[in-house]
């Protein structure tokens, strides 16, 4: 079921509580599609650099080849924040008078550690990866950090659009005010050639600023459209059949639905086998109790179970073996 979804979509997001198997299941899905001949890009948005641990090798912020058809990259939050701050600073420099630049720089240095900064920066990189990746790959698989982060990431495009929208409006107001002041000065003797030249320069600057803001807004609203396009994008929640992961899944599903993102698959990972010693059977039965809540609360979301296996999944070979568990 998960693989069918991966065959039908171009972008898959994997979210869920910490440690449930997001990285393992998303990487296995990506590998399964690559084995079928698709060109796949696997992207980690988690600052904890999970993919490197999984493949037991260094993976950076540019795509590296894992195996035929499968590339991977880890979005680097520090690097991303640097790039993001540089861009925002330069946009603000252009927006504000030179006398304010020092103040802006100070503010931006402080913003580095502000709440949400990493997420905003990562979101911007996700937008870029989606934009270029859709041309170069058949499928982009995002392995995200634990739930809270993912849900916030998904509502950010709207917030960011609103933010840039506000700036554009502010700018337009300032432009109208400047125009008004210019109009006032018109019948005085100021309308000489120099003034006209300055005016042109000012107009050019204004349109450049507006372009920057509009481009930014477009980036986020494009991403928002792509995420909400169910023909293109799907969201998968990975969970364990335990009380808290089940409750968090219901919560995450609700949050995502609220921001117009449909969850099309639940992967119940590390499911205890039903056969074997009494202990395993008891455990399996206990898990079934928790899963009943999903039947009740999310009856329409397709569900797939992946069994608990004896060993950790580390390295390409182990992941190849894990792929078998998905079908
Ligand atoms: N079906 C499974 N059976 C046994 N072990 C598993 C299974 N799936 C994943 N694991 C193991 O569980 C651990 C956590 O998996 P993984 O790193 O994929 O989780 P995660 O949800 O990405 O964690 P985090 O929230 O920290 O990013 C790993 O050691 C992995 O090898
Ligand atoms: Mg992970």
Coordinates of N, CA and C in Angstrom, one line a residue, residues 52-281:
X52 N 22.7 10.0 7.5 CA 24.2 9.6 7.6 C 24.3 8.4 8.5
X53 N 23.5 8.4 9.6 CA 23.6 7.3 10.5 C 23.1 6.0 9.9
X54 N 22.0 6.2 9.1 CA 21.3 5.0 8.5 C 22.3 4.4 7.5
X55 N 22.8 5.2 6.6 CA 23.7 4.6 5.6 C 25.1 4.5 6.0
X56 N 25.4 4.9 7.2 CA 26.7 4.8 7.8 C 27.8 5.4 6.9
X57 N 27.5 6.6 6.5 CA 28.4 7.4 5.7 C 28.0 8.9 5.7
X58 N 29.0 9.7 5.3 CA 28.7 11.2 5.4 C 27.8 11.6 4.2
X59 N 26.7 12.3 4.6 CA 25.8 12.8 3.5 C 25.7 14.3 3.8
X60 N 25.9 15.1 2.8 CA 25.9 16.6 3.1 C 24.6 17.2 2.6
X61 N 24.8 18.6 2.4 CA 23.6 19.3 2.0 C 23.4 19.4 0.5
X62 N 24.3 18.7 -0.2 CA 24.1 18.5 -1.7 C 23.9 17.1 -2.0
X63 N 23.1 16.7 -3.0 CA 22.8 15.3 -3.2 C 24.0 14.4 -3.4
X64 N 24.1 13.3 -2.8 CA 25.1 12.3 -3.0 C 24.4 11.0 -3.5
X65 N 25.1 10.3 -4.3 CA 24.6 9.0 -4.9 C 24.7 7.9 -3.8
X66 N 23.6 7.3 -3.5 CA 23.6 6.2 -2.5 C 23.7 4.9 -3.3
X67 N 22.9 4.7 -4.3 CA 22.9 3.6 -5.2 C 22.2 4.0 -6.5
X68 N 22.3 3.1 -7.5 CA 21.7 3.5 -8.8 C 20.2 4.0 -8.6
X69 N 20.0 5.2 -9.0 CA 18.6 5.7 -9.0 C 18.3 6.4 -7.7
X70 N 19.2 6.3 -6.7 CA 18.8 7.0 -5.4 C 19.9 7.9 -4.9
X71 N 19.5 9.2 -4.8 CA 20.4 10.2 -4.2 C 19.8 10.7 -2.9
X72 N 20.7 11.2 -2.0 CA 20.2 11.6 -0.7 C 20.9 12.9 -0.3
X73 N 20.2 13.7 0.5 CA 20.9 14.9 1.0 C 20.2 15.2 2.4
X74 N 21.0 15.9 3.2 CA 20.5 16.3 4.5 C 20.5 17.9 4.6
X75 N 19.4 18.5 4.8 CA 19.4 19.9 4.8 C 20.1 20.3 6.1
X76 N 21.1 21.2 5.9 CA 22.0 21.6 7.0 C 21.4 22.9 7.6
X77 N 20.9 22.8 8.8 CA 20.2 23.9 9.4 C 21.1 25.2 9.5
X78 N 22.3 25.0 10.0 CA 23.2 26.1 10.1 C 23.5 26.8 8.8
X79 N 23.9 26.0 7.8 CA 24.1 26.6 6.5 C 22.9 27.3 6.0
X80 N 21.7 26.6 6.2 CA 20.5 27.1 5.7 C 20.1 28.4 6.3
X81 N 20.3 28.5 7.7 CA 20.0 29.7 8.4 C 20.9 30.9 7.9
X82 N 22.2 30.5 7.7 CA 23.2 31.5 7.1 C 22.7 32.1 5.8
X83 N 22.3 31.2 4.9 CA 21.9 31.7 3.6 C 20.6 32.5 3.7
X84 N 19.7 32.0 4.5 CA 18.4 32.6 4.7 C 18.6 34.0 5.3
X85 N 19.4 34.1 6.4 CA 19.6 35.4 7.0 C 20.3 36.4 6.0
X86 N 21.2 35.9 5.2 CA 21.9 36.8 4.3 C 20.9 37.4 3.3
X87 N 20.0 36.5 2.8 CA 19.0 37.0 1.8 C 18.1 38.0 2.4
X88 N 17.6 37.6 3.7 CA 16.6 38.5 4.3 C 17.3 39.9 4.6
X89 N 18.5 39.8 5.1 CA 19.2 41.0 5.5 C 19.4 41.9 4.2
X90 N 19.8 41.3 3.1 CA 20.0 42.1 2.0 C 18.7 42.7 1.5
X91 N 17.6 41.9 1.6 CA 16.3 42.5 1.2 C 15.9 43.7 2.1
X92 N 16.2 43.5 3.4 CA 15.8 44.6 4.4 C 16.7 45.8 4.2
X93 N 18.0 45.6 3.8 CA 18.9 46.7 3.5 C 18.3 47.6 2.4
X94 N 17.8 46.9 1.4 CA 17.2 47.6 0.3 C 15.9 48.3 0.6
X95 N 15.2 47.7 1.6 CA 13.9 48.2 2.0 C 14.1 49.5 2.9
X96 N 15.1 49.5 3.7 CA 15.3 50.6 4.7 C 16.4 51.5 4.4
X97 N 16.3 52.7 4.9 CA 17.4 53.7 4.6 C 18.7 53.3 5.3
X98 N 19.8 53.7 4.7 CA 21.2 53.3 5.1 C 21.4 53.5 6.6
X99 N 20.8 54.6 7.2 CA 21.0 54.8 8.6 C 20.5 53.7 9.5
X100 N 19.6 52.9 8.9 CA 19.0 51.8 9.7 C 19.8 50.5 9.6
X101 N 20.7 50.5 8.6 CA 21.4 49.2 8.3 C 22.1 48.5 9.5
X102 N 22.7 49.3 10.3 CA 23.4 48.8 11.5 C 22.4 48.1 12.4
X103 N 21.3 48.8 12.6 CA 20.2 48.3 13.5 C 19.7 46.9 12.9
X104 N 19.5 46.9 11.6 CA 19.0 45.7 11.0 C 20.0 44.5 11.2
X105 N 21.3 44.8 11.0 CA 22.3 43.8 11.2 C 22.3 43.2 12.6
X106 N 22.2 44.1 13.5 CA 22.1 43.7 15.0 C 20.9 42.8 15.2
X107 N 19.8 43.2 14.6 CA 18.6 42.5 14.8 C 18.7 41.1 14.2
X108 N 19.3 41.0 13.0 CA 19.5 39.8 12.3 C 20.4 38.8 13.0
X109 N 21.4 39.4 13.6 CA 22.4 38.5 14.4 C 21.6 37.9 15.6
X110 N 20.7 38.7 16.2 CA 20.0 38.2 17.3 C 18.9 37.1 16.8
X111 N 18.4 37.4 15.6 CA 17.3 36.5 15.1 C 17.8 35.1 14.9
X112 N 19.2 34.9 14.7 CA 19.7 33.6 14.4 C 19.2 32.6 15.4
X113 N 19.1 32.9 16.6 CA 18.6 31.9 17.6 C 17.1 32.1 18.0
X114 N 16.4 32.9 17.2 CA 15.0 33.1 17.5 C 14.2 31.9 17.2
X115 N 13.1 31.6 18.0 CA 12.3 30.5 17.8 C 11.7 30.5 16.3
X116 N 11.8 29.4 15.7 CA 11.2 29.3 14.3 C 12.1 29.6 13.2
X117 N 13.3 30.2 13.6 CA 14.2 30.6 12.5 C 14.7 29.4 11.7
X118 N 15.1 28.4 12.4 CA 15.6 27.2 11.7 C 14.5 26.6 10.8
X119 N 13.3 26.6 11.3 CA 12.2 26.0 10.5 C 11.9 26.9 9.3
X120 N 12.0 28.2 9.5 CA 11.7 29.1 8.3 C 12.8 28.9 7.3
X121 N 14.0 28.7 7.7 CA 15.1 28.5 6.8 C 15.0 27.2 6.1
X122 N 14.7 26.2 6.9 CA 14.5 24.8 6.3 C 13.4 24.8 5.3
X123 N 12.3 25.5 5.6 CA 11.2 25.6 4.7 C 11.6 26.2 3.4
X124 N 12.4 27.2 3.5 CA 12.9 27.9 2.2 C 13.7 26.9 1.4
X125 N 14.5 26.0 2.1 CA 15.3 25.0 1.3 C 14.4 23.9 0.8
X126 N 13.3 23.6 1.5 CA 12.4 22.6 1.0 C 11.7 23.1 -0.3
X127 N 11.4 24.4 -0.2 CA 10.8 25.0 -1.4 C 11.7 24.9 -2.6
X128 N 13.0 25.1 -2.4 CA 14.0 25.1 -3.5 C 14.2 23.6 -3.9
X129 N 14.3 22.7 -3.0 CA 14.5 21.3 -3.3 C 13.3 20.8 -4.1
X130 N 12.1 21.2 -3.7 CA 10.9 20.7 -4.5 C 10.9 21.3 -5.9
X131 N 11.2 22.6 -5.9 CA 11.2 23.3 -7.2 C 12.2 22.7 -8.2
X132 N 13.4 22.5 -7.8 CA 14.4 21.9 -8.8 C 14.2 20.4 -8.8
X133 N 13.9 19.7 -7.7 CA 13.8 18.3 -7.6 C 12.8 17.7 -8.5
X134 N 11.7 18.4 -8.7 CA 10.6 17.9 -9.5 C 11.0 17.7 -11.0
X135 N 11.9 18.6 -11.4 CA 12.4 18.4 -12.8 C 13.4 17.2 -12.9
X136 N 14.2 17.0 -11.9 CA 15.3 16.1 -12.0 C 15.0 14.7 -11.5
X137 N 13.9 14.5 -10.7 CA 13.6 13.2 -10.1 C 12.1 12.8 -10.3
X138 N 11.9 11.5 -10.3 CA 10.5 11.0 -10.4 C 9.8 11.1 -9.0
X139 N 10.6 11.0 -8.0 CA 10.0 11.0 -6.6 C 11.0 11.7 -5.6
X140 N 10.4 12.6 -4.8 CA 11.2 13.2 -3.7 C 10.6 12.7 -2.4
X141 N 11.4 12.1 -1.6 CA 11.0 11.6 -0.3 C 11.6 12.4 0.8
X142 N 10.7 13.0 1.7 CA 11.2 13.8 2.8 C 11.1 13.0 4.1
X143 N 12.2 12.9 4.7 CA 12.2 12.3 6.1 C 12.3 13.4 7.1
X144 N 11.2 13.6 7.9 CA 11.2 14.8 8.7 C 11.5 14.5 10.1
X145 N 11.7 15.5 10.9 CA 12.0 15.4 12.3 C 10.7 15.1 13.1
X146 N 10.8 14.7 14.4 CA 9.5 14.3 15.1 C 8.4 15.3 15.0
X147 N 7.1 14.8 15.2 CA 5.9 15.4 14.9 C 5.7 16.9 15.0
X148 N 6.0 17.5 16.1 CA 5.7 18.9 16.3 C 6.3 19.8 15.2
X149 N 7.6 19.5 15.0 CA 8.3 20.2 14.0 C 7.6 20.1 12.6
X150 N 7.2 18.8 12.3 CA 6.6 18.6 11.0 C 5.3 19.4 10.8
X151 N 4.5 19.4 11.8 CA 3.2 20.1 11.7 C 3.4 21.6 11.6
X152 N 4.4 22.1 12.3 CA 4.7 23.5 12.2 C 5.2 23.8 10.8
X153 N 6.1 22.9 10.3 CA 6.7 23.1 9.0 C 5.6 23.2 7.9
X154 N 4.5 22.4 8.1 CA 3.4 22.4 7.1 C 2.6 23.6 7.1
X155 N 2.5 24.3 8.3 CA 1.6 25.5 8.3 C 2.5 26.8 8.0
X156 N 3.8 26.6 8.0 CA 4.7 27.7 7.7 C 4.5 28.4 6.4
X157 N 4.3 27.6 5.3 CA 4.2 28.3 4.0 C 3.1 29.4 4.1
X158 N 2.0 29.2 4.8 CA 1.0 30.2 4.9 C 1.5 31.4 5.7
X159 N 2.1 31.0 6.8 CA 2.6 32.1 7.7 C 3.6 33.0 6.9
X160 N 4.5 32.3 6.2 CA 5.5 33.1 5.5 C 4.9 33.9 4.4
X161 N 3.9 33.4 3.7 CA 3.2 34.2 2.7 C 2.6 35.4 3.3
X162 N 2.0 35.2 4.5 CA 1.3 36.3 5.2 C 2.3 37.3 5.6
X163 N 3.5 36.9 6.0 CA 4.6 37.8 6.4 C 5.0 38.6 5.2
X164 N 5.3 38.0 4.1 CA 5.8 38.7 2.9 C 4.7 39.6 2.4
X165 N 3.4 39.1 2.5 CA 2.3 39.9 2.1 C 2.2 41.2 2.9
X166 N 2.4 41.1 4.2 CA 2.5 42.3 5.1 C 3.5 43.3 4.7
X167 N 4.7 42.7 4.4 CA 5.8 43.6 3.9 C 5.5 44.3 2.7
X168 N 4.9 43.6 1.7 CA 4.5 44.2 0.4 C 3.5 45.3 0.7
X169 N 2.5 45.1 1.5 CA 1.5 46.1 1.8 C 2.2 47.3 2.4
X170 N 3.0 47.1 3.4 CA 3.7 48.1 4.1 C 4.5 49.0 3.1
X171 N 5.2 48.2 2.2 CA 6.0 48.9 1.2 C 5.1 49.7 0.2
X172 N 4.0 49.2 -0.1 CA 3.1 49.9 -1.0 C 2.6 51.2 -0.3
X173 N 2.3 51.1 1.0 CA 1.9 52.3 1.7 C 3.0 53.3 1.7
X174 N 4.2 52.8 2.0 CA 5.4 53.8 2.0 C 5.5 54.4 0.6
X175 N 5.3 53.6 -0.5 CA 5.4 54.1 -1.8 C 4.4 55.2 -2.1
X176 N 3.2 54.9 -1.6 CA 2.1 55.9 -1.8 C 2.4 57.2 -1.1
X177 N 2.9 57.0 0.1 CA 3.3 58.2 0.9 C 4.4 59.0 0.2
X178 N 5.4 58.3 -0.3 CA 6.5 59.0 -1.0 C 5.9 59.7 -2.2
X179 N 5.0 59.0 -2.9 CA 4.4 59.6 -4.1 C 3.7 60.9 -3.7
X180 N 2.9 60.8 -2.6 CA 2.2 62.0 -2.1 C 3.1 63.2 -1.8
X181 N 4.2 62.8 -1.1 CA 5.2 63.9 -0.7 C 5.8 64.5 -2.0
X182 N 6.0 63.6 -3.0 CA 6.6 64.2 -4.3 C 5.5 65.1 -4.9
X183 N 4.3 64.6 -4.9 CA 3.2 65.4 -5.5 C 3.1 66.8 -4.8
X184 N 3.3 66.8 -3.5 CA 3.2 68.1 -2.8 C 4.3 69.0 -3.2
X185 N 5.5 68.4 -3.5 CA 6.6 69.3 -3.9 C 6.6 69.7 -5.3
X186 N 5.7 69.1 -6.1 CA 5.7 69.3 -7.5 C 5.7 70.8 -8.0
X187 N 4.8 71.6 -7.4 CA 4.6 72.9 -8.0 C 5.7 73.9 -7.4
X188 N 6.5 73.4 -6.5 CA 7.6 74.2 -6.1 C 8.7 74.2 -7.1
X189 N 9.8 74.8 -6.9 CA 10.8 74.9 -8.0 C 11.7 73.6 -8.0
X190 N 11.3 72.6 -7.2 CA 12.2 71.4 -7.1 C 12.2 70.5 -8.4
X191 N 11.3 70.8 -9.3 CA 11.1 69.8 -10.4 C 12.2 70.1 -11.5
X192 N 13.4 70.1 -11.1 CA 14.5 70.2 -12.1 C 15.0 68.8 -12.5
X193 N 16.0 68.8 -13.4 CA 16.4 67.5 -14.0 C 16.9 66.5 -12.9
X194 N 17.7 67.1 -12.0 CA 18.4 66.2 -11.0 C 17.3 65.5 -10.2
X195 N 16.3 66.2 -9.9 CA 15.2 65.6 -9.1 C 14.5 64.5 -9.9
X196 N 14.3 64.7 -11.2 CA 13.7 63.7 -12.0 C 14.5 62.5 -12.0
X197 N 15.9 62.6 -12.1 CA 16.8 61.5 -12.2 C 16.7 60.7 -10.9
X198 N 16.7 61.4 -9.8 CA 16.6 60.7 -8.5 C 15.3 60.0 -8.4
X199 N 14.3 60.6 -8.9 CA 13.0 60.0 -8.9 C 13.0 58.6 -9.6
X200 N 13.6 58.6 -10.8 CA 13.7 57.4 -11.6 C 14.4 56.3 -10.8
X201 N 15.5 56.7 -10.2 CA 16.4 55.8 -9.4 C 15.5 55.2 -8.3
X202 N 14.8 56.1 -7.6 CA 14.0 55.7 -6.5 C 12.9 54.7 -7.0
X203 N 12.3 55.0 -8.1 CA 11.3 54.1 -8.7 C 11.9 52.7 -9.0
X204 N 13.1 52.7 -9.6 CA 13.7 51.4 -9.9 C 14.0 50.6 -8.7
X205 N 14.5 51.3 -7.6 CA 14.8 50.6 -6.4 C 13.5 50.0 -5.8
X206 N 12.4 50.8 -5.9 CA 11.2 50.3 -5.4 C 10.7 49.1 -6.1
X207 N 10.8 49.1 -7.4 CA 10.3 47.9 -8.1 C 11.2 46.7 -7.9
X208 N 12.5 47.0 -7.6 CA 13.4 45.8 -7.3 C 13.0 45.2 -6.0
X209 N 12.7 46.1 -5.0 CA 12.3 45.6 -3.7 C 11.0 44.8 -3.8
X210 N 10.1 45.3 -4.6 CA 8.8 44.7 -4.7 C 9.0 43.3 -5.4
X211 N 9.9 43.3 -6.4 CA 10.2 42.0 -7.0 C 10.7 41.0 -6.1
X212 N 11.7 41.4 -5.2 CA 12.2 40.5 -4.2 C 11.1 39.9 -3.3
X213 N 10.3 40.8 -2.9 CA 9.2 40.4 -2.0 C 8.2 39.5 -2.7
X214 N 7.9 39.8 -3.9 CA 6.9 39.0 -4.7 C 7.5 37.6 -5.0
X215 N 8.8 37.6 -5.3 CA 9.5 36.3 -5.6 C 9.4 35.4 -4.3
X216 N 9.7 36.0 -3.2 CA 9.6 35.3 -1.9 C 8.2 34.7 -1.7
X217 N 7.2 35.6 -1.9 CA 5.9 35.2 -1.7 C 5.5 34.0 -2.6
X218 N 5.9 34.2 -3.9 CA 5.6 33.2 -4.8 C 6.2 31.8 -4.4
X219 N 7.5 31.9 -3.9 CA 8.2 30.7 -3.5 C 7.3 29.9 -2.5
X220 N 6.8 30.6 -1.5 CA 6.1 30.0 -0.4 C 4.7 29.6 -0.9
X221 N 4.0 30.4 -1.7 CA 2.7 30.0 -2.1 C 2.8 28.8 -3.1
X222 N 3.8 28.8 -3.9 CA 4.0 27.6 -4.8 C 4.2 26.4 -4.0
X223 N 5.0 26.5 -2.9 CA 5.2 25.3 -2.1 C 3.9 24.9 -1.4
X224 N 3.2 25.9 -0.9 CA 1.9 25.6 -0.3 C 0.9 24.9 -1.3
X225 N 0.9 25.3 -2.5 CA 0.0 24.7 -3.5 C 0.5 23.3 -3.8
X226 N 1.8 23.1 -3.9 CA 2.4 21.8 -4.2 C 2.0 20.8 -3.1
X227 N 2.1 21.3 -1.8 CA 1.9 20.4 -0.7 C 0.4 20.0 -0.6
X228 N -0.5 21.0 -1.0 CA -1.9 20.7 -0.9 C -2.4 20.0 -2.1
X229 N -1.6 19.8 -3.2 CA -2.0 19.1 -4.4 C -1.9 17.6 -4.2
X230 N -3.1 16.9 -3.9 CA -3.0 15.5 -3.5 C -2.6 14.6 -4.7
X231 N -2.7 15.1 -5.9 CA -2.2 14.3 -7.0 C -0.7 14.2 -7.0
X232 N -0.1 15.2 -6.4 CA 1.4 15.3 -6.4 C 2.0 14.8 -5.1
X233 N 1.4 15.3 -4.0 CA 2.0 15.1 -2.7 C 1.2 14.3 -1.8
X234 N 1.9 13.4 -1.0 CA 1.2 12.7 0.0 C 1.9 12.7 1.3
X235 N 1.2 12.6 2.4 CA 1.8 12.6 3.7 C 1.6 11.3 4.4
X236 N 2.7 10.7 4.9 CA 2.6 9.4 5.6 C 3.0 9.6 7.1
X237 N 2.2 9.1 8.0 CA 2.6 9.1 9.4 C 3.1 7.7 9.8
X238 N 4.2 7.7 10.4 CA 4.8 6.4 10.9 C 4.5 6.4 12.4
X239 N 4.2 5.3 12.9 CA 3.9 5.2 14.4 C 4.2 3.8 14.9
X240 N 4.3 3.7 16.2 CA 4.3 2.4 16.9 C 3.0 2.2 17.5
X241 N 2.6 0.9 17.6 CA 1.3 0.6 18.2 C 1.3 0.7 19.7
X242 N 1.6 1.9 20.1 CA 1.6 2.2 21.6 C 0.7 3.4 21.8
X243 N 0.4 3.6 23.1 CA -0.6 4.6 23.4 C -0.2 6.0 23.0
X244 N 0.9 6.5 23.3 CA 1.3 7.8 23.0 C 1.5 8.1 21.5
X245 N 2.2 7.2 20.8 CA 2.3 7.4 19.4 C 1.0 7.4 18.7
X246 N 0.0 6.6 19.1 CA -1.3 6.5 18.5 C -2.0 7.9 18.8
X247 N -2.0 8.4 20.0 CA -2.6 9.7 20.3 C -2.0 10.8 19.5
X248 N -0.6 10.8 19.4 CA 0.0 11.8 18.7 C -0.3 11.8 17.2
X249 N -0.5 10.5 16.7 CA -0.9 10.4 15.3 C -2.2 11.0 15.0
X250 N -3.1 10.8 15.9 CA -4.5 11.4 15.7 C -4.4 12.9 15.8
X251 N -3.5 13.4 16.7 CA -3.3 14.9 16.8 C -2.7 15.4 15.5
X252 N -1.6 14.8 15.1 CA -0.9 15.2 13.9 C -1.8 15.2 12.7
X253 N -2.6 14.1 12.6 CA -3.5 14.0 11.4 C -4.5 15.2 11.4
X254 N -5.0 15.6 12.6 CA -5.9 16.7 12.7 C -5.3 18.0 12.3
X255 N -4.0 18.2 12.9 CA -3.3 19.5 12.5 C -3.1 19.6 11.0
X256 N -2.7 18.5 10.4 CA -2.4 18.5 9.0 C -3.7 18.8 8.2
X257 N -4.7 18.1 8.6 CA -6.0 18.3 7.9 C -6.4 19.7 8.0
X258 N -6.2 20.3 9.2 CA -6.5 21.7 9.4 C -5.8 22.6 8.4
X259 N -4.6 22.3 8.0 CA -3.9 23.1 7.1 C -4.0 22.5 5.7
X260 N -5.0 21.7 5.4 CA -5.3 21.3 4.1 C -4.4 20.2 3.5
X261 N -3.7 19.5 4.4 CA -2.8 18.4 4.0 C -3.4 17.1 4.4
X262 N -3.5 16.2 3.4 CA -4.2 14.9 3.6 C -3.2 13.8 3.9
X263 N -3.5 13.1 5.0 CA -2.6 11.9 5.3 C -3.2 10.7 4.6
X264 N -2.4 10.1 3.7 CA -2.9 9.0 2.9 C -2.5 7.6 3.3
X265 N -1.6 7.6 4.3 CA -1.1 6.3 4.8 C -0.6 6.3 6.2
X266 N -1.0 5.4 7.0 CA -0.4 5.2 8.4 C 0.5 4.0 8.3
X267 N 1.7 4.1 8.7 CA 2.6 2.9 8.8 C 2.8 2.6 10.3
X268 N 2.2 1.4 10.7 CA 2.4 1.0 12.0 C 3.7 0.1 12.0
X269 N 4.7 0.7 12.5 CA 6.1 0.0 12.4 C 6.4 -0.7 13.7
X270 N 7.3 -1.6 13.6 CA 7.8 -2.4 14.8 C 6.7 -3.2 15.4
X271 N 5.8 -3.6 14.6 CA 4.6 -4.4 15.1 C 5.1 -5.8 15.6
X272 N 4.8 -6.1 16.8 CA 5.2 -7.4 17.4 C 4.5 -8.5 16.7
X273 N 5.3 -9.5 16.3 CA 4.7 -10.7 15.6 C 3.6 -11.4 16.4
X274 N 2.6 -11.8 15.7 CA 1.4 -12.4 16.5 C 1.7 -13.9 16.9
X275 N 2.7 -14.5 16.2 CA 3.0 -15.9 16.6 C 4.3 -15.9 17.4
X276 N 4.4 -17.0 18.2 CA 5.6 -17.2 19.0 C 5.3 -17.4 20.5
X277 N 6.2 -17.0 21.3 CA 6.0 -17.2 22.8 C 4.8 -16.4 23.3
X278 N 4.3 -16.7 24.5 CA 3.2 -16.1 25.1 C 3.4 -14.6 25.1
X279 N 4.7 -14.2 25.5 CA 5.0 -12.8 25.7 C 4.7 -12.0 24.4
X280 N 5.1 -12.6 23.2 CA 4.9 -11.9 21.9 C 3.4 -11.8 21.7
X281 N 2.7 -12.9 21.9 CA 1.2 -12.9 21.7 C 0.5 -11.8 22.6

